[in-house]
GROMACS .gro file of C-alpha atoms in nm:
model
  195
    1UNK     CA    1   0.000   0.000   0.000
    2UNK     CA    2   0.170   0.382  -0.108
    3UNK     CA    3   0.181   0.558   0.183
    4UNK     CA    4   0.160   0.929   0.238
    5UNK     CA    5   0.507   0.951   0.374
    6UNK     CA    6   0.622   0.989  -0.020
    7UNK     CA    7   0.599   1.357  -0.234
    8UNK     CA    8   0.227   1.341  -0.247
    9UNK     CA    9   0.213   1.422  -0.605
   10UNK     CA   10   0.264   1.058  -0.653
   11UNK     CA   11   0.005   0.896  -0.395
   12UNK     CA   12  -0.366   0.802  -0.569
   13UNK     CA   13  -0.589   1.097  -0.479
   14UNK     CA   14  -0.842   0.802  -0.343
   15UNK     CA   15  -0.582   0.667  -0.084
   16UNK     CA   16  -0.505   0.998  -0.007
   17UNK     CA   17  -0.825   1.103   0.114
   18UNK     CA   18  -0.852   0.811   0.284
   19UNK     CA   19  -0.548   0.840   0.511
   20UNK     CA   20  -0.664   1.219   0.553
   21UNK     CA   21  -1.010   1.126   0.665
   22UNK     CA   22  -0.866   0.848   0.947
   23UNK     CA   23  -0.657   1.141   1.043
   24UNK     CA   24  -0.311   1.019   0.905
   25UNK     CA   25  -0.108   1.360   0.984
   26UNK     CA   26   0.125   1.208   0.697
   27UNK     CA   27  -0.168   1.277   0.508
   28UNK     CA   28  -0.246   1.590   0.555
   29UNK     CA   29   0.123   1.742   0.476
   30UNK     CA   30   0.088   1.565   0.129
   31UNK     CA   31  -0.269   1.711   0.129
   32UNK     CA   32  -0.082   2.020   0.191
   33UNK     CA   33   0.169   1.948  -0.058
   34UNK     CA   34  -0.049   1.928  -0.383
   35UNK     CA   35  -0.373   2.149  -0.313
   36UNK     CA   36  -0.171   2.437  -0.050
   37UNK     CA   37  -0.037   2.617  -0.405
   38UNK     CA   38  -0.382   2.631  -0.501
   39UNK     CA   39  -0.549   2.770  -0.192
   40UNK     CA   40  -0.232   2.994  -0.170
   41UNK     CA   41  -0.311   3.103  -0.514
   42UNK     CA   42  -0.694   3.182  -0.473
   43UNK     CA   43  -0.621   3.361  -0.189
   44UNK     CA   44  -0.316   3.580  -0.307
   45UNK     CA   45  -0.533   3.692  -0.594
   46UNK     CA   46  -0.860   3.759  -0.410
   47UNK     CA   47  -0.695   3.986  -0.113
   48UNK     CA   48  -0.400   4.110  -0.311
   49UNK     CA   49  -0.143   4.059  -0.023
   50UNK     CA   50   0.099   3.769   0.041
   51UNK     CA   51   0.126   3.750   0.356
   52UNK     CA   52  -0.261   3.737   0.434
   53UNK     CA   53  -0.265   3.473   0.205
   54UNK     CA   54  -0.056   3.244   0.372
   55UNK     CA   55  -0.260   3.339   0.660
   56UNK     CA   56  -0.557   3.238   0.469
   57UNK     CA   57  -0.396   2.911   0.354
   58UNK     CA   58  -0.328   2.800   0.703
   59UNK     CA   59  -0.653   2.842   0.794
   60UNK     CA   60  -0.803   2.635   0.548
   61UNK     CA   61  -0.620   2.365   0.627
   62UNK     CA   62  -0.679   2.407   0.969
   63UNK     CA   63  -0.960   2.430   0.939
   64UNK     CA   64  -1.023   2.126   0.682
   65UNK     CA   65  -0.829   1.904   0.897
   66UNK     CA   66  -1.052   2.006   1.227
   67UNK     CA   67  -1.366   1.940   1.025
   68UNK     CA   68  -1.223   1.667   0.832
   69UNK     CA   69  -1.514   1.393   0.923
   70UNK     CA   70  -1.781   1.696   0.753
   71UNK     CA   71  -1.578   1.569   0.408
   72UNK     CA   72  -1.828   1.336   0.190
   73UNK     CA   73  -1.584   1.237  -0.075
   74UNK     CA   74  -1.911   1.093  -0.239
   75UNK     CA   75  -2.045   1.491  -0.297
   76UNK     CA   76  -1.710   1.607  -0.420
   77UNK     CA   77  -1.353   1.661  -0.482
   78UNK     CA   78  -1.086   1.708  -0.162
   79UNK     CA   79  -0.981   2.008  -0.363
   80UNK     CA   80  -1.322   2.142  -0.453
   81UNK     CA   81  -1.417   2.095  -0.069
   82UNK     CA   82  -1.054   2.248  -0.012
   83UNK     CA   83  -1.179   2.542  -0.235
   84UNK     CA   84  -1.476   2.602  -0.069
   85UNK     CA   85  -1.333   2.664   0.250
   86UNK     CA   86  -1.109   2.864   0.093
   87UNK     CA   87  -1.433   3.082  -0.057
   88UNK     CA   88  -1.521   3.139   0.321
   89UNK     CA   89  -1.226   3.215   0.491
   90UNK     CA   90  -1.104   3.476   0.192
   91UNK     CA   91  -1.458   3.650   0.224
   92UNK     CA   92  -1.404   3.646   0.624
   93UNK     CA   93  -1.082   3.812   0.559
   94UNK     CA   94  -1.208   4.067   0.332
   95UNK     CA   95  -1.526   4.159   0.542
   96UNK     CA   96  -1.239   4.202   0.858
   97UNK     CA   97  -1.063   4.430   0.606
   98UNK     CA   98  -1.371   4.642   0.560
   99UNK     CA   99  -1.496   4.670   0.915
  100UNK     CA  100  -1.103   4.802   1.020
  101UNK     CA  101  -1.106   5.017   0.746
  102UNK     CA  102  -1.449   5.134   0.851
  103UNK     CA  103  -1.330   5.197   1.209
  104UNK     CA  104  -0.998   5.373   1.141
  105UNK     CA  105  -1.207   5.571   0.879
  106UNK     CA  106  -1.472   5.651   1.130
  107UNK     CA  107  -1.237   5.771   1.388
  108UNK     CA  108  -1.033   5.991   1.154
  109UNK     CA  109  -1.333   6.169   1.060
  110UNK     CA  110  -1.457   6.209   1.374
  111UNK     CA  111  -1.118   6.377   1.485
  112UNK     CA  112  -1.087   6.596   1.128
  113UNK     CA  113  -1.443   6.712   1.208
  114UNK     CA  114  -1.373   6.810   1.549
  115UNK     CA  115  -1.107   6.977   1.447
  116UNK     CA  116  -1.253   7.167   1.136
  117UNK     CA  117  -1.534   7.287   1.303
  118UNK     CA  118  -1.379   7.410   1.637
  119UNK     CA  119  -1.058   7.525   1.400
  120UNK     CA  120  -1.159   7.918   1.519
  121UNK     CA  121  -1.212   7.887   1.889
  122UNK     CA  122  -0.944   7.904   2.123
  123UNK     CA  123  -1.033   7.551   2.286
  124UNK     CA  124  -0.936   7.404   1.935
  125UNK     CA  125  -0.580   7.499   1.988
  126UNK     CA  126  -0.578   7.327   2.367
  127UNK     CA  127  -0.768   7.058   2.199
  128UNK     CA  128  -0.476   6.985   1.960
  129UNK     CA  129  -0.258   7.038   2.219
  130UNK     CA  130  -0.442   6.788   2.470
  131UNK     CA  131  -0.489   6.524   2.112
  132UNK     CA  132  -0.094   6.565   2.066
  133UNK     CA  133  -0.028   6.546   2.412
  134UNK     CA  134  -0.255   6.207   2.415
  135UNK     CA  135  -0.083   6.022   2.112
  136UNK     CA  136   0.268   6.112   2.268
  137UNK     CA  137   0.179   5.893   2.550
  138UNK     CA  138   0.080   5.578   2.304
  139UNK     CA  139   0.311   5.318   2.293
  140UNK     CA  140   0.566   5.400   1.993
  141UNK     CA  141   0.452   5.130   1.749
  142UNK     CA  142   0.123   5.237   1.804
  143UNK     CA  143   0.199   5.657   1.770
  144UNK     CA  144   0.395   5.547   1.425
  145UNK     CA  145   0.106   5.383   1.269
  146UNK     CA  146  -0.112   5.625   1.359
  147UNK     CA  147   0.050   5.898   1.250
  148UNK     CA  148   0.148   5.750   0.927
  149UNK     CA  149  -0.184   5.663   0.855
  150UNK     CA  150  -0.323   5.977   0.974
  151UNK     CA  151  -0.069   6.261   0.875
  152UNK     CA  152   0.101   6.092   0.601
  153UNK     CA  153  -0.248   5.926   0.467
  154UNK     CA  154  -0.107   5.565   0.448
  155UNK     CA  155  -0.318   5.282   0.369
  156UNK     CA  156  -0.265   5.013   0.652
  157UNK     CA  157  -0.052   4.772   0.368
  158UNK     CA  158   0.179   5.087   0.274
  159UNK     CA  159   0.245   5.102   0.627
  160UNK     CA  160   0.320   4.784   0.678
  161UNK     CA  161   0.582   4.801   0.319
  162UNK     CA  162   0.738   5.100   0.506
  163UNK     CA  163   0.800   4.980   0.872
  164UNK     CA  164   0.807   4.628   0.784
  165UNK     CA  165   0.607   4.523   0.997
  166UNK     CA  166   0.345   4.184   0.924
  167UNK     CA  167   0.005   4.371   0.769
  168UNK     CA  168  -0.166   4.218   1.047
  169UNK     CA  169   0.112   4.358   1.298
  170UNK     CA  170  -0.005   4.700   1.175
  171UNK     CA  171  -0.363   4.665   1.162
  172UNK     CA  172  -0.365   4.537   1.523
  173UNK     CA  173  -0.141   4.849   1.615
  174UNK     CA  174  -0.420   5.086   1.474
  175UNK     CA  175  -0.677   4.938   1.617
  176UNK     CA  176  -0.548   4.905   1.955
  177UNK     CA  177  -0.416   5.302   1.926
  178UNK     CA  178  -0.776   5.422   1.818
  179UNK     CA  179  -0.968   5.220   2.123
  180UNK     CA  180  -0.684   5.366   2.385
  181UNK     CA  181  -0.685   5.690   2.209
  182UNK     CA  182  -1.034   5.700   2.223
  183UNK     CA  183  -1.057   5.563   2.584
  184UNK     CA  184  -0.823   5.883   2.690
  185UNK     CA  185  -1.002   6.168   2.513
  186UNK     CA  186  -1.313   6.017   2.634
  187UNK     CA  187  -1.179   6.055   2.990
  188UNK     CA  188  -1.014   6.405   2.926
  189UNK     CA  189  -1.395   6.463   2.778
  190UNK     CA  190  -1.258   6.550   2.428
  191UNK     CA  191  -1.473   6.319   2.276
  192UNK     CA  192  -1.817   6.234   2.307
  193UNK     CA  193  -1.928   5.884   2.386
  194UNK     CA  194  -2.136   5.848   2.099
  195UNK     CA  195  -1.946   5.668   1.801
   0.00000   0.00000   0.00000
């Protein structure tokens, strides 16, 4: 009988699914192996960014090997069913993407109206002060993605090109600014609870 333990381009797609559904973990690399540059591939194109997509491509196989025993090889393909998950976790990804960008958006427009509409009275200028004062006391990782995003108006994955940082790294370093930022000019009463 072929085992698993060889390339996986050479083991019968039949015996591989078969190891992979008794839960051989020699299996699942060759799974890996010969459908992982596929789901790499869907996802690269789909979300545009490397390093998401290998995100993405770990989680489908996570995933598929987690909910291995939901695979009915009689109602399709390993790589179709591969695929599919694929489909789900890509669309996850890209409705994250949206509600972040929706957030940092949110907050910047909040701040930019503040500040164009009190721009004349003399509490704008302590308000800037009391803002600048605020994002000095962020951590630094946090203060440089804000401000690049904010002053420089970078998108999160230029950011993340510039410092070098993981795209993921950098989105978590926005969000995290905005809800302490927030959380501070909410207690200094800058900013109204109302979001």
């Amino acid at each position: 009988m072929t085992t698993a333990r060889q390339t996986g381009t050479d083991i019968d797609e039949s015996v591989l699914v078969e190891g992979f559904l008794s839960g051989d973990e020699s299996c699942l690399a060759a799974v890996h192996r010969r459908w992982g540059p596929l789901v790499y591939t869907l996802a690269r194109r789909s979300l545009g960014d490397a390093r998401e997509a290998e995100d993405i491509t770990q989680l489908v196989f996570l995933a598929a090997w987690r909910g291995r025993a939901g695979f009915a090889p009689d109602r399709g393909t390993l790589p179709g069913w591969l695929t599919g998950i694929a489909r789900r976790k890509i669309a996850d990804a890209l409705a994250a993407r949206t509600r972040r960008t929706e957030l940092v958006a949110a907050a910047g427009a909040q701040l930019l109206l503040r500040a164009t509409d009190e721009a004349v009275l003399p509490e704008s200028a302590i308000d800037r002060v009391l803002l600048a004062d605020e994002m000095s006391q962020l951590p630094a990782p946090q203060r440089r993605v804000l401000n690049l995003a904010f002053y420089d108006d970078l998108t999160q994955t230029q950011i993340a090109e510039l410092t070098g940082w993981p795209l993921g790294t950098v989105k978590s370093h926005a969000r995290r600014g905005l809800h302490r930022l927030a959380g501070r000019l909410r207690d200094d009463g800058l900013v109204g609870c109302a979001a």
